[in-house]
Short mmCIF file of C-alpha atoms and ligand atoms in Angstrom, two decimals:
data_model
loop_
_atom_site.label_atom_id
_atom_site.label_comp_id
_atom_site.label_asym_id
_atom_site.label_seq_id
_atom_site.Cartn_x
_atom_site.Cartn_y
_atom_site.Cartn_z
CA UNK A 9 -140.50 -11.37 159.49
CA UNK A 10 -138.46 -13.08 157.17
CA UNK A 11 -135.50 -15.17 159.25
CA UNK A 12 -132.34 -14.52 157.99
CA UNK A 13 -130.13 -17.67 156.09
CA UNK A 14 -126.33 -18.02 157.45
CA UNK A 15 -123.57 -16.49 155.71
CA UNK A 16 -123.38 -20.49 153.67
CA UNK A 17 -126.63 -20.42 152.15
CA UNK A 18 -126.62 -16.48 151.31
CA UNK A 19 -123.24 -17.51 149.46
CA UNK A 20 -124.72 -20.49 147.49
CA UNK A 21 -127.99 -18.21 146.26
CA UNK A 22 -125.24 -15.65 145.53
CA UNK A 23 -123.20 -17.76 143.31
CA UNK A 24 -126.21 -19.71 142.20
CA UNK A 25 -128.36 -15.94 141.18
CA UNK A 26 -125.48 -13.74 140.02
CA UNK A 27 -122.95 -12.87 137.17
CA UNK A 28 -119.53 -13.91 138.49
CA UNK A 29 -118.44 -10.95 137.73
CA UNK A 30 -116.20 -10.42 141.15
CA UNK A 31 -114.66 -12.90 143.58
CA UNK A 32 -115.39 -11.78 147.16
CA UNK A 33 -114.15 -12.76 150.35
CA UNK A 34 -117.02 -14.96 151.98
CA UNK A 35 -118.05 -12.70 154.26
CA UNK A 36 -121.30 -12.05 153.87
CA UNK A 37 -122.02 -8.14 155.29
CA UNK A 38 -125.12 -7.44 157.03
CA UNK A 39 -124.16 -4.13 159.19
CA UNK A 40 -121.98 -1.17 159.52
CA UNK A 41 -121.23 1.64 161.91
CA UNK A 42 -118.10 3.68 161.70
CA UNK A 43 -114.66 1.52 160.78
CA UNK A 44 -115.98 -1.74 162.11
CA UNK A 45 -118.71 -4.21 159.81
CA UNK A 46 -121.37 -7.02 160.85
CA UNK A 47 -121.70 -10.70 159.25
CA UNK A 48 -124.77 -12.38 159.17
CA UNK A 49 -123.78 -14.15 162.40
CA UNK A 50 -123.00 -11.52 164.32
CA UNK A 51 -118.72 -11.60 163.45
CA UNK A 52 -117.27 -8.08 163.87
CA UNK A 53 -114.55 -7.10 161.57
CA UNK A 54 -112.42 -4.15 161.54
CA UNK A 55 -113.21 -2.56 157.32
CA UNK A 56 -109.72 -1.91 156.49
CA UNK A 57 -110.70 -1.14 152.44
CA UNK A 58 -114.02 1.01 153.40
CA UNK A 59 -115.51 0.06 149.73
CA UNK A 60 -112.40 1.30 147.64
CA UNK A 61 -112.56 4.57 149.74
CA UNK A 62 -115.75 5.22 149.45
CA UNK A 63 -116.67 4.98 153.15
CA UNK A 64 -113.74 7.56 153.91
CA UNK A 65 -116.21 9.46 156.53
CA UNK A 66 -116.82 5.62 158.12
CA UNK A 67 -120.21 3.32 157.38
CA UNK A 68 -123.36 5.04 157.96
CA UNK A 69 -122.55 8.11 159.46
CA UNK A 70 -125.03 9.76 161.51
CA UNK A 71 -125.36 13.27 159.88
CA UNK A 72 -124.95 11.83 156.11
CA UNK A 73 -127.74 8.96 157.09
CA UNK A 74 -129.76 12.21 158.39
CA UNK A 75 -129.21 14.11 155.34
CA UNK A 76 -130.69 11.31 153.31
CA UNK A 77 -133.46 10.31 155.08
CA UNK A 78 -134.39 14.10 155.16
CA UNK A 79 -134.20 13.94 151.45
CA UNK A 80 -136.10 11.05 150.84
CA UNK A 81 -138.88 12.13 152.76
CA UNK A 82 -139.07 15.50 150.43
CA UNK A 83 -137.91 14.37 146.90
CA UNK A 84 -135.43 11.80 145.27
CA UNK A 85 -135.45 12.83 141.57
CA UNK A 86 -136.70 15.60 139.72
CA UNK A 87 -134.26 14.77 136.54
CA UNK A 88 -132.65 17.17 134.92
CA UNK A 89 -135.61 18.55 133.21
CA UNK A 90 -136.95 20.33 135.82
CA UNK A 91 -134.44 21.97 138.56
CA UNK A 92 -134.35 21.20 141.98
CA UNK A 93 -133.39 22.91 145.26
CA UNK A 94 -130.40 20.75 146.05
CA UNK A 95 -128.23 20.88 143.11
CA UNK A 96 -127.02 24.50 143.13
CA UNK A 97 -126.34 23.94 147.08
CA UNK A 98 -124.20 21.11 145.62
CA UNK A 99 -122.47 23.34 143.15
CA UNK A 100 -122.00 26.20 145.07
CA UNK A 101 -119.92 23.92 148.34
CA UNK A 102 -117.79 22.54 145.25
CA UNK A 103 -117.12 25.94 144.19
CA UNK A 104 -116.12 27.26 147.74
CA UNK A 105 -113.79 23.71 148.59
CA UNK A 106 -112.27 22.98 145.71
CA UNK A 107 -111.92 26.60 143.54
CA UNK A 108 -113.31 24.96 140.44
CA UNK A 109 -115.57 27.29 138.17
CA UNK A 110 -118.18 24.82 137.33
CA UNK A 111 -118.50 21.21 137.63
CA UNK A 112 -120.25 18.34 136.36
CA UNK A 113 -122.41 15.84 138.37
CA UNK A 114 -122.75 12.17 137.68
CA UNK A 115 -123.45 8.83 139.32
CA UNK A 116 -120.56 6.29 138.88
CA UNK A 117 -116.90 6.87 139.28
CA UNK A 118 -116.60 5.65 135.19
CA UNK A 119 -119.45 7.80 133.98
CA UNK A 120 -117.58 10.84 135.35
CA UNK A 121 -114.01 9.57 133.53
CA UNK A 122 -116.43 9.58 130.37
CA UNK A 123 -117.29 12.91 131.24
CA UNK A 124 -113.85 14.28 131.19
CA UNK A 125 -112.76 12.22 128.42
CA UNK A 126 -115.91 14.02 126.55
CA UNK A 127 -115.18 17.48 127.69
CA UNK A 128 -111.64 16.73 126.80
CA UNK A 129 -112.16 16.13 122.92
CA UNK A 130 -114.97 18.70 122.71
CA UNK A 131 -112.73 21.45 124.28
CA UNK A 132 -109.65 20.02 121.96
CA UNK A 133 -112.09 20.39 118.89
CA UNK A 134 -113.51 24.08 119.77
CA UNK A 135 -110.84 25.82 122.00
CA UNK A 136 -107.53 24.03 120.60
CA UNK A 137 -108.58 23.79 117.57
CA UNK A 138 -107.99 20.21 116.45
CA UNK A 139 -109.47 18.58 113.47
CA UNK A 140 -112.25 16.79 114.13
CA UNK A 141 -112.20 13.00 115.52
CA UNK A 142 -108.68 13.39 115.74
CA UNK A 143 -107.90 14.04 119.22
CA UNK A 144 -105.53 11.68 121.16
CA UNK A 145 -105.48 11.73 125.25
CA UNK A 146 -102.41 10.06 126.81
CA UNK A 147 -102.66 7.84 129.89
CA UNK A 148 -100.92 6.07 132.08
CA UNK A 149 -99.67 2.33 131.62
CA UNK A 150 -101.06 0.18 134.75
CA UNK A 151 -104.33 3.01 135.44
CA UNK A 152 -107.63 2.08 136.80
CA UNK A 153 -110.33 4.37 135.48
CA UNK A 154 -113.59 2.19 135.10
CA UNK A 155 -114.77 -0.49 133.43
CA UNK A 156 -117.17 1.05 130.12
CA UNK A 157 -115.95 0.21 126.73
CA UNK A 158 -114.13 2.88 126.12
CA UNK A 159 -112.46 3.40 129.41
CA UNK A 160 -111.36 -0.49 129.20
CA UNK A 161 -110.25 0.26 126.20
CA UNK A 162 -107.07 2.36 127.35
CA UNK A 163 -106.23 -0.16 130.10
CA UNK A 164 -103.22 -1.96 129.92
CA UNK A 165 -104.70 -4.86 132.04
CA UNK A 166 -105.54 -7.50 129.08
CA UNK A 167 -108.61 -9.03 131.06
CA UNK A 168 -110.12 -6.09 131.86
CA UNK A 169 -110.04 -5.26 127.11
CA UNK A 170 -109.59 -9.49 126.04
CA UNK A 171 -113.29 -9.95 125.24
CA UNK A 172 -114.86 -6.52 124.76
CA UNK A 173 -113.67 -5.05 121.28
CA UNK A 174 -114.22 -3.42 119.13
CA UNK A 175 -112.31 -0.72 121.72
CA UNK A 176 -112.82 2.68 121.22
CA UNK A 177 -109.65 4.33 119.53
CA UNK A 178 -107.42 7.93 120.12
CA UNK A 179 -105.58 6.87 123.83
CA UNK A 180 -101.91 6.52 124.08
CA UNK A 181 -100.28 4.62 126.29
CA UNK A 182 -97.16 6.01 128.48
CA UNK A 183 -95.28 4.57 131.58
CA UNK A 184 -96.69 5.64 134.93
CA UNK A 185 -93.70 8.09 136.86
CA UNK A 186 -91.59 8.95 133.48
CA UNK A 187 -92.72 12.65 132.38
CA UNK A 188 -90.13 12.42 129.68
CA UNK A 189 -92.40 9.55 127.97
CA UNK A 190 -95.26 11.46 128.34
CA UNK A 191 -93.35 14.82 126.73
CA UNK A 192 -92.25 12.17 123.58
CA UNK A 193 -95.87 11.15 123.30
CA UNK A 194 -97.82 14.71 123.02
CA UNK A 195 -98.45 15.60 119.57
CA UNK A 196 -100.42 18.94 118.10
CA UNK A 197 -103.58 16.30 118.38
CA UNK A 198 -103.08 16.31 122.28
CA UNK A 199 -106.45 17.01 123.88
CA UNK A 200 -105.45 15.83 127.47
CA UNK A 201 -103.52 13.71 130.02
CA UNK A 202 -105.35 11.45 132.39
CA UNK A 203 -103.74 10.33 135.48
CA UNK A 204 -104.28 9.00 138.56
CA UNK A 205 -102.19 11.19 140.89
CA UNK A 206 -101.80 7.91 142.56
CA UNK A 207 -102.11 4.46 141.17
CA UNK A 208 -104.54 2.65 143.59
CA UNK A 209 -105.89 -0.62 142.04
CA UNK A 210 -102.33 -0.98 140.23
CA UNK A 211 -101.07 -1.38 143.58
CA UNK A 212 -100.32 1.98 145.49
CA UNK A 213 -97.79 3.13 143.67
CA UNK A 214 -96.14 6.70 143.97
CA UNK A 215 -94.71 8.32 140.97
CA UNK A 216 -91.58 9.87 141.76
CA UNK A 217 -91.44 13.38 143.10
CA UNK A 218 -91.54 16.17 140.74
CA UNK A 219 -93.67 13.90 138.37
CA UNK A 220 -97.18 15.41 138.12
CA UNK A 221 -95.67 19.01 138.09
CA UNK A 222 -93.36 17.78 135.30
CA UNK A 223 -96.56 16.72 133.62
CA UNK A 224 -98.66 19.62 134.36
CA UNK A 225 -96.09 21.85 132.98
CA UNK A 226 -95.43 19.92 129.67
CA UNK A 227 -99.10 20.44 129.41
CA UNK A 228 -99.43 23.91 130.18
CA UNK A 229 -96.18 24.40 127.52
CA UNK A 230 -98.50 22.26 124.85
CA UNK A 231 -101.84 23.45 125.50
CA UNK A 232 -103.03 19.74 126.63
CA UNK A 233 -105.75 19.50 129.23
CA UNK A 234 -103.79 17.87 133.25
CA UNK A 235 -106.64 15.73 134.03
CA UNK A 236 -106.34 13.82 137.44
CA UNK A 237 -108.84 10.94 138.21
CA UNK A 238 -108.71 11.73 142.09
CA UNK A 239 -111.93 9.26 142.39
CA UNK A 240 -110.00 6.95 144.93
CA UNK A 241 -107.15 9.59 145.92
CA UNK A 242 -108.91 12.04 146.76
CA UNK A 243 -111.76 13.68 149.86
CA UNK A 244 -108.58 12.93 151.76
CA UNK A 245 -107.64 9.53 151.58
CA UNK A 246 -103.85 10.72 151.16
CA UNK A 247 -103.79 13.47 154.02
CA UNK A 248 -104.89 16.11 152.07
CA UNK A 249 -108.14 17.16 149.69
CA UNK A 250 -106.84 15.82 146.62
CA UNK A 251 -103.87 13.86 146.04
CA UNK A 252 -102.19 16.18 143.56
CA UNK A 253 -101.88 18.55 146.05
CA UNK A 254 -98.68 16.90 147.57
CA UNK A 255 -97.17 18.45 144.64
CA UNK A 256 -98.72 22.22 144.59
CA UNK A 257 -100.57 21.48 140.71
CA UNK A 258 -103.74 22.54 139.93
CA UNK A 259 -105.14 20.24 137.31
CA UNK A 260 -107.78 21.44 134.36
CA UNK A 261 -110.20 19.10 135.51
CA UNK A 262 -110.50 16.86 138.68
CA UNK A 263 -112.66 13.26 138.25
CA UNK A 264 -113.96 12.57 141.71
CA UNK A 265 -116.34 10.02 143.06
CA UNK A 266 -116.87 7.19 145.77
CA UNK A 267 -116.28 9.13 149.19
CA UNK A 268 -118.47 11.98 147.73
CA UNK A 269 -121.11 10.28 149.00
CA UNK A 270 -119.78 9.05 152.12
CA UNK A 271 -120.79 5.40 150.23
CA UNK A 272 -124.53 6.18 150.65
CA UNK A 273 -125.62 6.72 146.78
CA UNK A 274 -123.72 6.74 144.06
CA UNK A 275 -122.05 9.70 143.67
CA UNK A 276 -119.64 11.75 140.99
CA UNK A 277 -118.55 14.46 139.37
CA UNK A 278 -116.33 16.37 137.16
CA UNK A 279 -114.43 19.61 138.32
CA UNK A 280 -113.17 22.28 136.09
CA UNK A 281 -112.91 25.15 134.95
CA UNK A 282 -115.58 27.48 133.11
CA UNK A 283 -113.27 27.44 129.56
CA UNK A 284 -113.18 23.50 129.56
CA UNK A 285 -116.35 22.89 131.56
CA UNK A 286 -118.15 25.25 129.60
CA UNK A 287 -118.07 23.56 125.81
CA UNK A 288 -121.10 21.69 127.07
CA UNK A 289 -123.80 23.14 125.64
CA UNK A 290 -127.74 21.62 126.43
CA UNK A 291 -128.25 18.08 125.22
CA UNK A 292 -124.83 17.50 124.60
CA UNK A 293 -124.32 15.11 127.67
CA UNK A 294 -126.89 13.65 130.38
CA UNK A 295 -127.68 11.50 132.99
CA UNK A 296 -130.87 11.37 134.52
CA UNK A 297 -129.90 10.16 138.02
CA UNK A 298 -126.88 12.78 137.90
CA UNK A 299 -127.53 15.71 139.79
CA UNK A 300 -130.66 14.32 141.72
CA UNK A 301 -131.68 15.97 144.89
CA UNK A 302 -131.31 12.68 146.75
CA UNK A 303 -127.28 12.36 145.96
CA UNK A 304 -127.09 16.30 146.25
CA UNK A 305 -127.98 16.38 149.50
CA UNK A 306 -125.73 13.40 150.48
CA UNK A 307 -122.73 14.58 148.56
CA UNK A 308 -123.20 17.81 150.23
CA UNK A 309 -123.17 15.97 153.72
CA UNK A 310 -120.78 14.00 153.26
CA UNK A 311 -118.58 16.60 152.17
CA UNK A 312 -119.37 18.70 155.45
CA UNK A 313 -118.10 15.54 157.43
CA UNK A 314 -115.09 15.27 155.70
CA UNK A 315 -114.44 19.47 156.40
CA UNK A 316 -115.98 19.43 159.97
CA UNK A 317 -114.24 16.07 161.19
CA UNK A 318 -110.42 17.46 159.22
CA UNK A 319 -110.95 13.93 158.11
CA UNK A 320 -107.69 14.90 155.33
CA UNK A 321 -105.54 16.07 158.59
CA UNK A 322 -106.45 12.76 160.34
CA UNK A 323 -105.64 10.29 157.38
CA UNK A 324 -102.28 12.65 157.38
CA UNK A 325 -101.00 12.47 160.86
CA UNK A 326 -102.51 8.36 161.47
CA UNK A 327 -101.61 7.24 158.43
CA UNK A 328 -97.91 8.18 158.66
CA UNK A 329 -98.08 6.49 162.11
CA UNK A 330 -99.77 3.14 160.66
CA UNK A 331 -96.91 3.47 157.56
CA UNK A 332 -94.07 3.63 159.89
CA UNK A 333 -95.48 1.11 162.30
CA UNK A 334 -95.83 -1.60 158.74
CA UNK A 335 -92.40 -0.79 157.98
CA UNK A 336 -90.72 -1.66 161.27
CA UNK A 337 -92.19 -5.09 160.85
CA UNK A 338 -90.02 -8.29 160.07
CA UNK A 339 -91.67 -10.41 157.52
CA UNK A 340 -90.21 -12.85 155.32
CA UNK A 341 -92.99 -12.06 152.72
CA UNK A 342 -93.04 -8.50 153.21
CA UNK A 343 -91.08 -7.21 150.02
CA UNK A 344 -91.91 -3.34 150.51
CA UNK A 345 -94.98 -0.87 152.27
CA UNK A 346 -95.41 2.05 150.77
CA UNK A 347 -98.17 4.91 151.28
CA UNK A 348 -99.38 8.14 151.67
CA UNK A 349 -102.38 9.23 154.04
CA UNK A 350 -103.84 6.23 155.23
CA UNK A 351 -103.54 4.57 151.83
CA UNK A 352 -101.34 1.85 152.35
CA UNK A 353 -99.72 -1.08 150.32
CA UNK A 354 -98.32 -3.77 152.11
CA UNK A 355 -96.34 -5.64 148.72
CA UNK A 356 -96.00 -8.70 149.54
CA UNK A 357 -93.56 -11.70 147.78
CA UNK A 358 -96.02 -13.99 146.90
CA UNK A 359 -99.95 -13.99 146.59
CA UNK A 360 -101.76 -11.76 149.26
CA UNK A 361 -105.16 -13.55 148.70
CA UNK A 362 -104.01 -16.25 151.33
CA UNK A 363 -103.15 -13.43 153.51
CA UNK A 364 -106.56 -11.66 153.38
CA UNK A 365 -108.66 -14.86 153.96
CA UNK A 366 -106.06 -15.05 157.38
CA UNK A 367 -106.37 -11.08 158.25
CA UNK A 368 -110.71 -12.13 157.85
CA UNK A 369 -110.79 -14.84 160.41
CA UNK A 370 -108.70 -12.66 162.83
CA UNK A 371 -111.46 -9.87 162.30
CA UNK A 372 -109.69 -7.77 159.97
CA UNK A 373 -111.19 -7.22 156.03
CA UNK A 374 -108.78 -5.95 153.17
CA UNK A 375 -108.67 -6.99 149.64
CA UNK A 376 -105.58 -7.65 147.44
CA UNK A 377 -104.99 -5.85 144.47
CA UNK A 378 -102.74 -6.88 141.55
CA UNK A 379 -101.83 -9.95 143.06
CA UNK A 380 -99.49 -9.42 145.60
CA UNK A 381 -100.37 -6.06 147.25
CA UNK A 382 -102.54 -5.75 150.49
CA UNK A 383 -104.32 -2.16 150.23
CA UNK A 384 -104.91 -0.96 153.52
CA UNK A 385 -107.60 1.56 153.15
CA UNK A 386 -109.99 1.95 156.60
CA UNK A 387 -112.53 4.74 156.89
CA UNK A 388 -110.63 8.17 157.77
CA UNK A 389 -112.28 8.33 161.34
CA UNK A 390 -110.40 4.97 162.29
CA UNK A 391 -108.19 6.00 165.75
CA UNK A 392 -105.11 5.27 166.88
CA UNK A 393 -105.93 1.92 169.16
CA UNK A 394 -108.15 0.23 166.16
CA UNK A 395 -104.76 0.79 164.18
CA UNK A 396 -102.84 -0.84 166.95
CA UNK A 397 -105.58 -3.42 167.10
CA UNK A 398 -104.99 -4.00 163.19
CA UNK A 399 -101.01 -3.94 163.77
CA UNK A 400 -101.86 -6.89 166.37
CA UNK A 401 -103.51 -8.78 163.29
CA UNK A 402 -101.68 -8.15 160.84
CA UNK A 403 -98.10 -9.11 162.79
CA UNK A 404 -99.76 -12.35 163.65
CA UNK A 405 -100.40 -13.20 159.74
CA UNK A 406 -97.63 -11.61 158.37
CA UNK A 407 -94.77 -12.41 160.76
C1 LIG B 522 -113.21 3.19 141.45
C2 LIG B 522 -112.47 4.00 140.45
C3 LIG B 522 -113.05 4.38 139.24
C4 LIG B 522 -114.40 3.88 138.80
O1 LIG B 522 -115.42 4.23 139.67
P1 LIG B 522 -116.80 3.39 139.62
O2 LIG B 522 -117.69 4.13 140.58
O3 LIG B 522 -116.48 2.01 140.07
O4 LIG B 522 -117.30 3.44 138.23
C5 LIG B 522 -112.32 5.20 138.40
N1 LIG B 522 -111.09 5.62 138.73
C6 LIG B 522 -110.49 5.28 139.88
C7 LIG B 522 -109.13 5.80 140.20
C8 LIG B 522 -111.14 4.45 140.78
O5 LIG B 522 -110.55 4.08 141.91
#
């Protein structure tokens, strides 16, 4: 059997192999089971970002890990050429959850954003009636929606666009939380509005209340297409299914991803409904991992976790006990934490790398985003002590 290196060396033929592409905390992962993660030497750490939200049902849960190693001993991928026994199971528990008509299955959180954004300009073309190439969707200033060419290409972050042009053209830009900006920015070549119901990488930020039911109904009133990217809101991070439903709305079409998988397999999809789901007609848009039985059968676990465990319930009632917890700390570089679910930023005011590479060696892994925000995002099955265990941690860096 091949020894395993230390954490050092596995870091040096990392950095040494790979594009640098990310910058990672040097912990070097090797096992996970529920809320808490292995390093090479045997370190435990409590996962306090569970991949982005990803992991929301907790690392290699035992009926999603049984799920897929039932599937993999039957069959993996058909493609989309031939059906398979999975994918209408998949549908069908989508149907009953969410409501949706129809949806759309994909592999990576961005491929599904495509999606939308395609089903968006071919429903603007043949159900609005807009002349063609000439639809505009609006989004939000400060969103994280992937990282393809054209998704880059309506993000207001200037690394994630410097570089990559020519940028695909027909997004507007509005601020994040101002519905009259986004009224002043719909014209008659509207298609859609794509928002994240929550801003997660920009930092956990909240859009005031009323806003997405302002929007939805200044898109209703101009026949533009709600679209929420729910692909890190929702499965329950924020204490309920989807994130929107805080404010009663019930978008055209619903981008989800990461914790339909339970982080297994790469999982997405698009949810909407049969008039804007169904301008896809055969060969206009593919994926030949998208729909396979192998992430059917996942996603369809993983789902059942998140119903049978009332994951949404438990990020609800523990999260608002973690929030208020965070606030009653004293911190001199504490500025403000803010949340919903167990979705927490801790805004800090100065850089919160130094505090994450602290929170690590005291057994605790989170990741800043935007600088000077900690996200606190642990698996949904995390319980009261390990939060109290965290608070221990985090009081000692923080305070
Ligand atoms: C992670 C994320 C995406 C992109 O998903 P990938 O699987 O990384 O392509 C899109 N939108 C939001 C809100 C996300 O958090």
């Amino acid at each position: 059997m091949d020894r395993q290196p230390t954490s050092r060396a596995l870091i040096e033929m990392e950095e040494q192999y790979g594009a640098r592409n990310y910058h990672p905390l040097d912990v070097v992962i090797e096992r996970g089971e529920g809320v808490w993660v292995y390093d090479v030497e045997g370190r435990k750490y409590l996962d306090c970002l569970a991949a982005y939200s990803a992991v929301n049902q907790g690392h290699c849960h035992p009926r999603i890990m049984e799920a897929a190693v039932g599937q993999l001993k039957r069959v993996t991928l058909t493609s989309r050429a031939f059906r398979n026994d999975q994918l209408p199971r998949f549908y069908r528990l989508l149907h009953e959850l969410t409501g949706y008509d129809l949806s759309l299955p994909m592999n990576s959180g961005a491929e599904a954003v495509e999606t939308a954004v395609k089903a968006a300009r071919k429903w603007s073309y043949a159900v609005k009636g807009i002349p063609a190439d000439q639809a505009e969707i609006v989004v939000c200033a400060n969103n994280f929606h992937g990282r393809t060419v054209t998704i880059v290409s309506f993000s207001t972050e200037p690394q994630y666009r410097e570089g990559f042009g020519p940028l695909t053209p027909g997004f507007t830009v509005v601020p994040f939380g101002d519905a009259a900006a986004l009224e002043s920015a719909v014209t008659p070549n509207t298609a859609a509005f794509l928002v994240e119901p929550i801003q997660g990488e920009a930092g956990i930020v909240i859009p005031p209340d009323g806003y997405l039911r302002q929007a939805a109904a200044i898109c209703k009133a101009h026949n533009v297409l709600f679209v929420c990217d729910e692909i890190q809101s929702g499965l329950g991070r924020t204490g309920r299914l989807f994130a929107h439903e805080w404010e009663g709305v019930r978008p055209d079409m619903v981008v989800i991803g990461k914790a339909l998988s339970g982080g297994y397999y790469p999982v997405s999809a698009v949810l909407g409904s049969r008039e804007v789901l169904g301008v896809f007609r055969p060969g206009d848009h593919g994926s030949t991992f998208g729909g396979n039985p192998l992430a059917c059968a996942v996603a369809r676990a993983a789902l059942q976790v998140l119903i049978d465990e009332q994951l949404a319930a438990r990020s609800a009632e523990l999260g608002a006990y973690f929030l208020g917890r965070l606030q009653a700390l004293q911190s001199a570089v504490i500025k403000e934490v803010r949340g919903r679910g167990l979705w927490i930023g801790i805004e800090l005011t100065c850089p919160a790398r130094p505090y994450c590479e602290r929170l690590m060696q005291e057994g605790m892994l989170c990741k800043e985003t935007h600088d000077r925000v900690i996200r606190l995002a642990p698996p949904l099955t995390i319980t009261r002590d390990e939060i109290d265990w965290a608070l221990e941690r985090l009081q000692k860096v923080l305070c």
